mmCIF file of C-alpha atoms in Angstrom:
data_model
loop_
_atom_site.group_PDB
_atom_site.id
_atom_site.type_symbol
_atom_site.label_atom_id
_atom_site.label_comp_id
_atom_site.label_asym_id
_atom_site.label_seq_id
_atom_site.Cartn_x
_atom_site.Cartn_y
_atom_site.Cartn_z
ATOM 1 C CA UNK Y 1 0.000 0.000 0.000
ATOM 2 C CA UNK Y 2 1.022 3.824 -0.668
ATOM 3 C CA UNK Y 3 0.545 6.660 1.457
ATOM 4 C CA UNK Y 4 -1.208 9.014 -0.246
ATOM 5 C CA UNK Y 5 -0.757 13.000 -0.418
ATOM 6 C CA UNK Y 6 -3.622 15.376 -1.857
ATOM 7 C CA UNK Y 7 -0.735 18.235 -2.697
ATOM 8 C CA UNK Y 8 -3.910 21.032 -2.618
ATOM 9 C CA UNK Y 9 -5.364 23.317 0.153
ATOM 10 C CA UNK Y 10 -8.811 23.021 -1.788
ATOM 11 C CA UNK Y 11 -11.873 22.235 0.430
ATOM 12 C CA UNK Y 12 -13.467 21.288 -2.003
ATOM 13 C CA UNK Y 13 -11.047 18.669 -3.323
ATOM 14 C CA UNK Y 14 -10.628 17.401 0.520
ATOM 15 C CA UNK Y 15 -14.450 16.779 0.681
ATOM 16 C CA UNK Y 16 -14.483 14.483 -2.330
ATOM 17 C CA UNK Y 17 -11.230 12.630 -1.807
ATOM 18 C CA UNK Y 18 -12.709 12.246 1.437
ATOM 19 C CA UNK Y 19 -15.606 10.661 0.044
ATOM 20 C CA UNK Y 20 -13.870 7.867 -1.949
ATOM 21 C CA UNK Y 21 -12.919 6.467 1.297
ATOM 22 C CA UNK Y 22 -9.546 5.966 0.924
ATOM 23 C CA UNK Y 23 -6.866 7.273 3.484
ATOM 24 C CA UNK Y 24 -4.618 9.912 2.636
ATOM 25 C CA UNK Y 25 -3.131 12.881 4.100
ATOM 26 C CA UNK Y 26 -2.604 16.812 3.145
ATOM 27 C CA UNK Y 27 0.571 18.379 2.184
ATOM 28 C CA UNK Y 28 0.652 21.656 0.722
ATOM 29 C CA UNK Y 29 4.029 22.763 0.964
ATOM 30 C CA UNK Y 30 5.561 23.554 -2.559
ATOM 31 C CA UNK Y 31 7.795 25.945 -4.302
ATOM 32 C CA UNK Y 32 6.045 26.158 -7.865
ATOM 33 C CA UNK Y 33 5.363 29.439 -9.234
ATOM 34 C CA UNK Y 34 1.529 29.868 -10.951
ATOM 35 C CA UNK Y 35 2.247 31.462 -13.770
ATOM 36 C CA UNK Y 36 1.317 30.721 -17.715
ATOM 37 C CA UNK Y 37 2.615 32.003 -20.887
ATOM 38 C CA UNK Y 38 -0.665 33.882 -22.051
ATOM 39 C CA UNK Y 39 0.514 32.153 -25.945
ATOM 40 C CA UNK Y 40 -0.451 28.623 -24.525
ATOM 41 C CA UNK Y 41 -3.600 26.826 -25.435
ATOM 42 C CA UNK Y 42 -6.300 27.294 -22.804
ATOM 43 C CA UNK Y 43 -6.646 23.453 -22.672
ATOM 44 C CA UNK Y 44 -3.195 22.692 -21.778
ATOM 45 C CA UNK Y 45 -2.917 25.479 -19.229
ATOM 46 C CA UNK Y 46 -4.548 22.815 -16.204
ATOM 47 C CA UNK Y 47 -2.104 20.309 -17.323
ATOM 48 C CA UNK Y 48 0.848 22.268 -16.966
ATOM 49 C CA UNK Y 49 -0.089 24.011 -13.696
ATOM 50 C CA UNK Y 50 -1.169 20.891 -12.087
ATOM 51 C CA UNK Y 51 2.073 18.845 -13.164
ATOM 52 C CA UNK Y 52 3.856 21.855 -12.336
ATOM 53 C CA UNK Y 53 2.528 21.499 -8.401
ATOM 54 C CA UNK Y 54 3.579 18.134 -8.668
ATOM 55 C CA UNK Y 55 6.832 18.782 -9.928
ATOM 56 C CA UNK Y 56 7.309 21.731 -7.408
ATOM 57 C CA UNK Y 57 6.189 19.487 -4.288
ATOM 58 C CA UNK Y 58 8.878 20.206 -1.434
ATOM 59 C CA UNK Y 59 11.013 16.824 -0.920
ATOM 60 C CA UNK Y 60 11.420 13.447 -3.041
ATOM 61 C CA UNK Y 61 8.943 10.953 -2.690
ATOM 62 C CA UNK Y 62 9.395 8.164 -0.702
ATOM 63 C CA UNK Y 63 8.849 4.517 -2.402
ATOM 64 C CA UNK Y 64 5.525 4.196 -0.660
ATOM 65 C CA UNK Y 65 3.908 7.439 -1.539
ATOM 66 C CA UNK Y 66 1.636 8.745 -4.114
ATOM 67 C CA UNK Y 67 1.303 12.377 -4.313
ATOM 68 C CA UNK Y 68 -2.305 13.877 -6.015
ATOM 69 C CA UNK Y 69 -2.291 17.528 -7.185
ATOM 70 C CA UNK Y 70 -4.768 18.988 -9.493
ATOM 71 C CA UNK Y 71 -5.510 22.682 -11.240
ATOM 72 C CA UNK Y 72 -8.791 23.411 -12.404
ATOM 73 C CA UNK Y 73 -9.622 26.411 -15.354
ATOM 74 C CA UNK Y 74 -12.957 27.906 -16.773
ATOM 75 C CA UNK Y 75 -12.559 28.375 -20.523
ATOM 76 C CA UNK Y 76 -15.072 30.869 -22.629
ATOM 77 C CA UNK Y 77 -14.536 32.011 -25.534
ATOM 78 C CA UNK Y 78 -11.242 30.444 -25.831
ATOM 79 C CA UNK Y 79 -10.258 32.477 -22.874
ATOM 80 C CA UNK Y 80 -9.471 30.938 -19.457
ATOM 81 C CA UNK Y 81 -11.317 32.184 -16.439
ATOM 82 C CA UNK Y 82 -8.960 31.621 -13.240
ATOM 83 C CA UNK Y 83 -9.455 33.175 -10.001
ATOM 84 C CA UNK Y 84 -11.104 36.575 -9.460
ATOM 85 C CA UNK Y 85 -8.236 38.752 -7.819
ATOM 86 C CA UNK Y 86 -11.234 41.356 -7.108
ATOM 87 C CA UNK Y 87 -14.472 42.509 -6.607
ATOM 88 C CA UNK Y 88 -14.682 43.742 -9.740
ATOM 89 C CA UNK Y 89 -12.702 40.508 -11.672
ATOM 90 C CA UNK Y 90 -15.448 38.025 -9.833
ATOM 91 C CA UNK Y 91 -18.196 40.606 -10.830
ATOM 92 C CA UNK Y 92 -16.939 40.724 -14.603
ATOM 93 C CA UNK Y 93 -16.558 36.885 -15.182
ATOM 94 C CA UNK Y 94 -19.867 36.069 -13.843
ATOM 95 C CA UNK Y 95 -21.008 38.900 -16.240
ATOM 96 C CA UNK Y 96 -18.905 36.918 -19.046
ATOM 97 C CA UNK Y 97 -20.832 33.779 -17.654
ATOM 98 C CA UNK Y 98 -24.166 34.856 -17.449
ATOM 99 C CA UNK Y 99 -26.471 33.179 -20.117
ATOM 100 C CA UNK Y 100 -24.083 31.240 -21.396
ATOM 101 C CA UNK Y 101 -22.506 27.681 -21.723
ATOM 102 C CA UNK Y 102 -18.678 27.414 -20.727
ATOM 103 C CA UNK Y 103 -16.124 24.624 -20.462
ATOM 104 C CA UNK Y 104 -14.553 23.487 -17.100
ATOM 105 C CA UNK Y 105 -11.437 21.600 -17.767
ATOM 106 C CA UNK Y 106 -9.455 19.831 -14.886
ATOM 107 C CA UNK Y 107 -6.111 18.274 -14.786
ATOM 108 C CA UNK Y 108 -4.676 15.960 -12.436
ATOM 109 C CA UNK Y 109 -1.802 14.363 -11.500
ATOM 110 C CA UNK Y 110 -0.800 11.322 -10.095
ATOM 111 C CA UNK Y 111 2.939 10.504 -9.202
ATOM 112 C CA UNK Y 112 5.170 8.246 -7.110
ATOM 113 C CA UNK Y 113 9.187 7.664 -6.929
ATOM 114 C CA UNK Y 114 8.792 5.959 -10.397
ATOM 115 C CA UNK Y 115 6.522 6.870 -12.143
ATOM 116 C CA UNK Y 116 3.561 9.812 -13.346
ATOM 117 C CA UNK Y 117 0.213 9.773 -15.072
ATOM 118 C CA UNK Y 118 -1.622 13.345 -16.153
ATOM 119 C CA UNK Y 119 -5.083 13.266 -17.078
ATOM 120 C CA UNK Y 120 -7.866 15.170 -17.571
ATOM 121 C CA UNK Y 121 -11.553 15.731 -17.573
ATOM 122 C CA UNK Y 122 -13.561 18.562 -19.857
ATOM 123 C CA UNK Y 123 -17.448 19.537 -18.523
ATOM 124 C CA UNK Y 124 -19.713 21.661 -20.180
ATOM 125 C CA UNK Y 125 -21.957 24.327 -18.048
ATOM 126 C CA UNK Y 126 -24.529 26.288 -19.075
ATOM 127 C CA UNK Y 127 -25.594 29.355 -16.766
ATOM 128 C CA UNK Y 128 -29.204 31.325 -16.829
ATOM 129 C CA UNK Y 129 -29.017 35.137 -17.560
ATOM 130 C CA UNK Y 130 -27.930 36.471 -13.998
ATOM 131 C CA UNK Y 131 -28.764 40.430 -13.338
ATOM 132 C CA UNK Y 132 -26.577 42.445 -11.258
ATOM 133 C CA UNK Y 133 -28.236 42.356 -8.234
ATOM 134 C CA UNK Y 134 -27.652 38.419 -8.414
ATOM 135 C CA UNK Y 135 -24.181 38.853 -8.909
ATOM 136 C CA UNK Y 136 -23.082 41.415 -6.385
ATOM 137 C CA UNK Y 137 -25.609 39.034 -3.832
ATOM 138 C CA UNK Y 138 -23.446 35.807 -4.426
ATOM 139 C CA UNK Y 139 -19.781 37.906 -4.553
ATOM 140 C CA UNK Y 140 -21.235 39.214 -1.404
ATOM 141 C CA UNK Y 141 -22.175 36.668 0.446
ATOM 142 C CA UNK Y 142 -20.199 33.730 -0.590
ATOM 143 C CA UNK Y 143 -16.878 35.515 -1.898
ATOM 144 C CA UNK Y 144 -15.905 32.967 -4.401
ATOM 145 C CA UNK Y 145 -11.809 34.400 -4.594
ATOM 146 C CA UNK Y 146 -10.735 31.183 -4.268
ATOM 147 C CA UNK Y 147 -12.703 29.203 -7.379
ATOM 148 C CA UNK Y 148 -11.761 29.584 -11.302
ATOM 149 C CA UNK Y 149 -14.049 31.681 -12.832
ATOM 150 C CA UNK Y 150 -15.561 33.334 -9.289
ATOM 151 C CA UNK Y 151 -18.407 30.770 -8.685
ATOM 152 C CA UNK Y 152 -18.796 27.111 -7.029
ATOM 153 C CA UNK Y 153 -21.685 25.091 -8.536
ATOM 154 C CA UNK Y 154 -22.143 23.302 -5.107
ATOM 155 C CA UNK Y 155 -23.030 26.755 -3.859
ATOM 156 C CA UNK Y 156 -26.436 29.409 -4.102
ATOM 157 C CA UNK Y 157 -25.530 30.589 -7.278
ATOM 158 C CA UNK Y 158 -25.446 26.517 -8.641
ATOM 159 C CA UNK Y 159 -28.877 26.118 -7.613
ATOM 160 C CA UNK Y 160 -30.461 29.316 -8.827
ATOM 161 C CA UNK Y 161 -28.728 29.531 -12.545
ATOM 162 C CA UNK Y 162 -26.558 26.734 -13.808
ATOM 163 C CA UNK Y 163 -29.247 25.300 -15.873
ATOM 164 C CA UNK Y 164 -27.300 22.294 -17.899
ATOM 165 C CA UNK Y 165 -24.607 20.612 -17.011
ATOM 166 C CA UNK Y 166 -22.761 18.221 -19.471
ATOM 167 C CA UNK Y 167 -20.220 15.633 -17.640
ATOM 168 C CA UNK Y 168 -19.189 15.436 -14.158
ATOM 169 C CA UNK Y 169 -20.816 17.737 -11.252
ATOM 170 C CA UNK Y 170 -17.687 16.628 -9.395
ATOM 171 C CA UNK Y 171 -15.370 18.042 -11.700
ATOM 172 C CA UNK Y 172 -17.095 21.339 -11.633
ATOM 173 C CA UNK Y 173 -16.336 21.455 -8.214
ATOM 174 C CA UNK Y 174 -12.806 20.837 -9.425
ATOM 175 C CA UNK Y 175 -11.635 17.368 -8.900
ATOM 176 C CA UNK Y 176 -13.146 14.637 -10.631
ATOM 177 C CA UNK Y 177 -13.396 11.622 -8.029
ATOM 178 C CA UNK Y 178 -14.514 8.930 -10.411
ATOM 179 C CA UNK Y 179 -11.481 9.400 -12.734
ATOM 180 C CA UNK Y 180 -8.957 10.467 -9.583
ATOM 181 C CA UNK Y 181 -10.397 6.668 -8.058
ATOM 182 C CA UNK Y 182 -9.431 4.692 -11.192
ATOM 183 C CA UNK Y 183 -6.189 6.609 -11.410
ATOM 184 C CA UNK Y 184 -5.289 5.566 -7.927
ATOM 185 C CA UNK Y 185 -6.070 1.816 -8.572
ATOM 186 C CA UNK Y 186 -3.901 1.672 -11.235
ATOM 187 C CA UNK Y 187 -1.263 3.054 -8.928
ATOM 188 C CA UNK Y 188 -1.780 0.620 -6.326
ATOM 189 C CA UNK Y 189 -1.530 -2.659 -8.126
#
């Protein structure tokens, strides 16, 4: 058996490795650097960012580990939606959202002292037309700095205007557990 490390601070990505029911522990400490060349394709940009925070974990891996990191994007209009440094960012990319269907894209990685496996998974969400006193209500109230493209479809603003959703809820949320459990079987035989 390997220990396993979820390399993210994420709740959210906690909360459903939690709910795979297999053991594992948190370890956050890492020296990469988020930052992207804005010439790269907006699909590639999770890969590289969350192989990066593998590559950039803080010691070697022991022979019984298996370290999980992941990065998650919001791609519209062939532009990619990470998270809101303001207000006014979160305000202008759920304007951007509004009434429209988008692309969430995670990437995860899976490595151990021999070998690594990226993968990802693409899912398609389509919003309602939101007004403005819907948007500043959910900026307000649930400050969503901390999710690509300033919302969280597990929160208000998932119940009251994502209308379609085409994939995986879970990777929406931004880690998606059925693909991350298959993943990690492969790694333990």
């Amino acid at each position: 058996m390997k220990r396993i490390i979820l390399g993210s601070g994420s709740p959210r990505r906690k909360e459903l490795m939690s709910g795979l029911d297999i053991d594992f522990e948190i370890d956050t400490l890492n020296d990469f650097k988020e930052s992207i060349d804005p010439s790269i394709e907006p699909h590639e940009i999770p890969v590289i960012m969350s192989e990066g925070k593998s590559h950039g974990f803080h010691r070697p891996l022991a022979e019984d580990e298996l370290l999980v990191t992941a990065d998650t994007v919001v791609i519209i209009d062939s532009h990619v939606l990470g998270k809101p440094h303001s207000r006014e960012e979160a305000v202008g990319m759920l304007e951007t959202l509004a009434g429209r269907t988008h692309e969430v894209v995670t990437a995860v990685t899976l490595r151990d002292s021999r070998r690594e496996e990226t993968f990802t998974d693409s899912t398609m969400v389509t919003f309602a037309p939101l007004d403005a006193a819907a948007i500043d209500y959910y900026i307000d109230r649930y400050k969503p700095f901390d999710k690509a493209g300033s919302y969280g479809v597990q929160e208000w603003i998932g119940y009251v205007a994502i209308t379609r959703i085409e994939g995986s809820f879970y990777n929406v949320m931004g880690f998606p557990v059925h693909k991350v459990y298959d993943a990690i079987k492969r790694f333990l035989r």
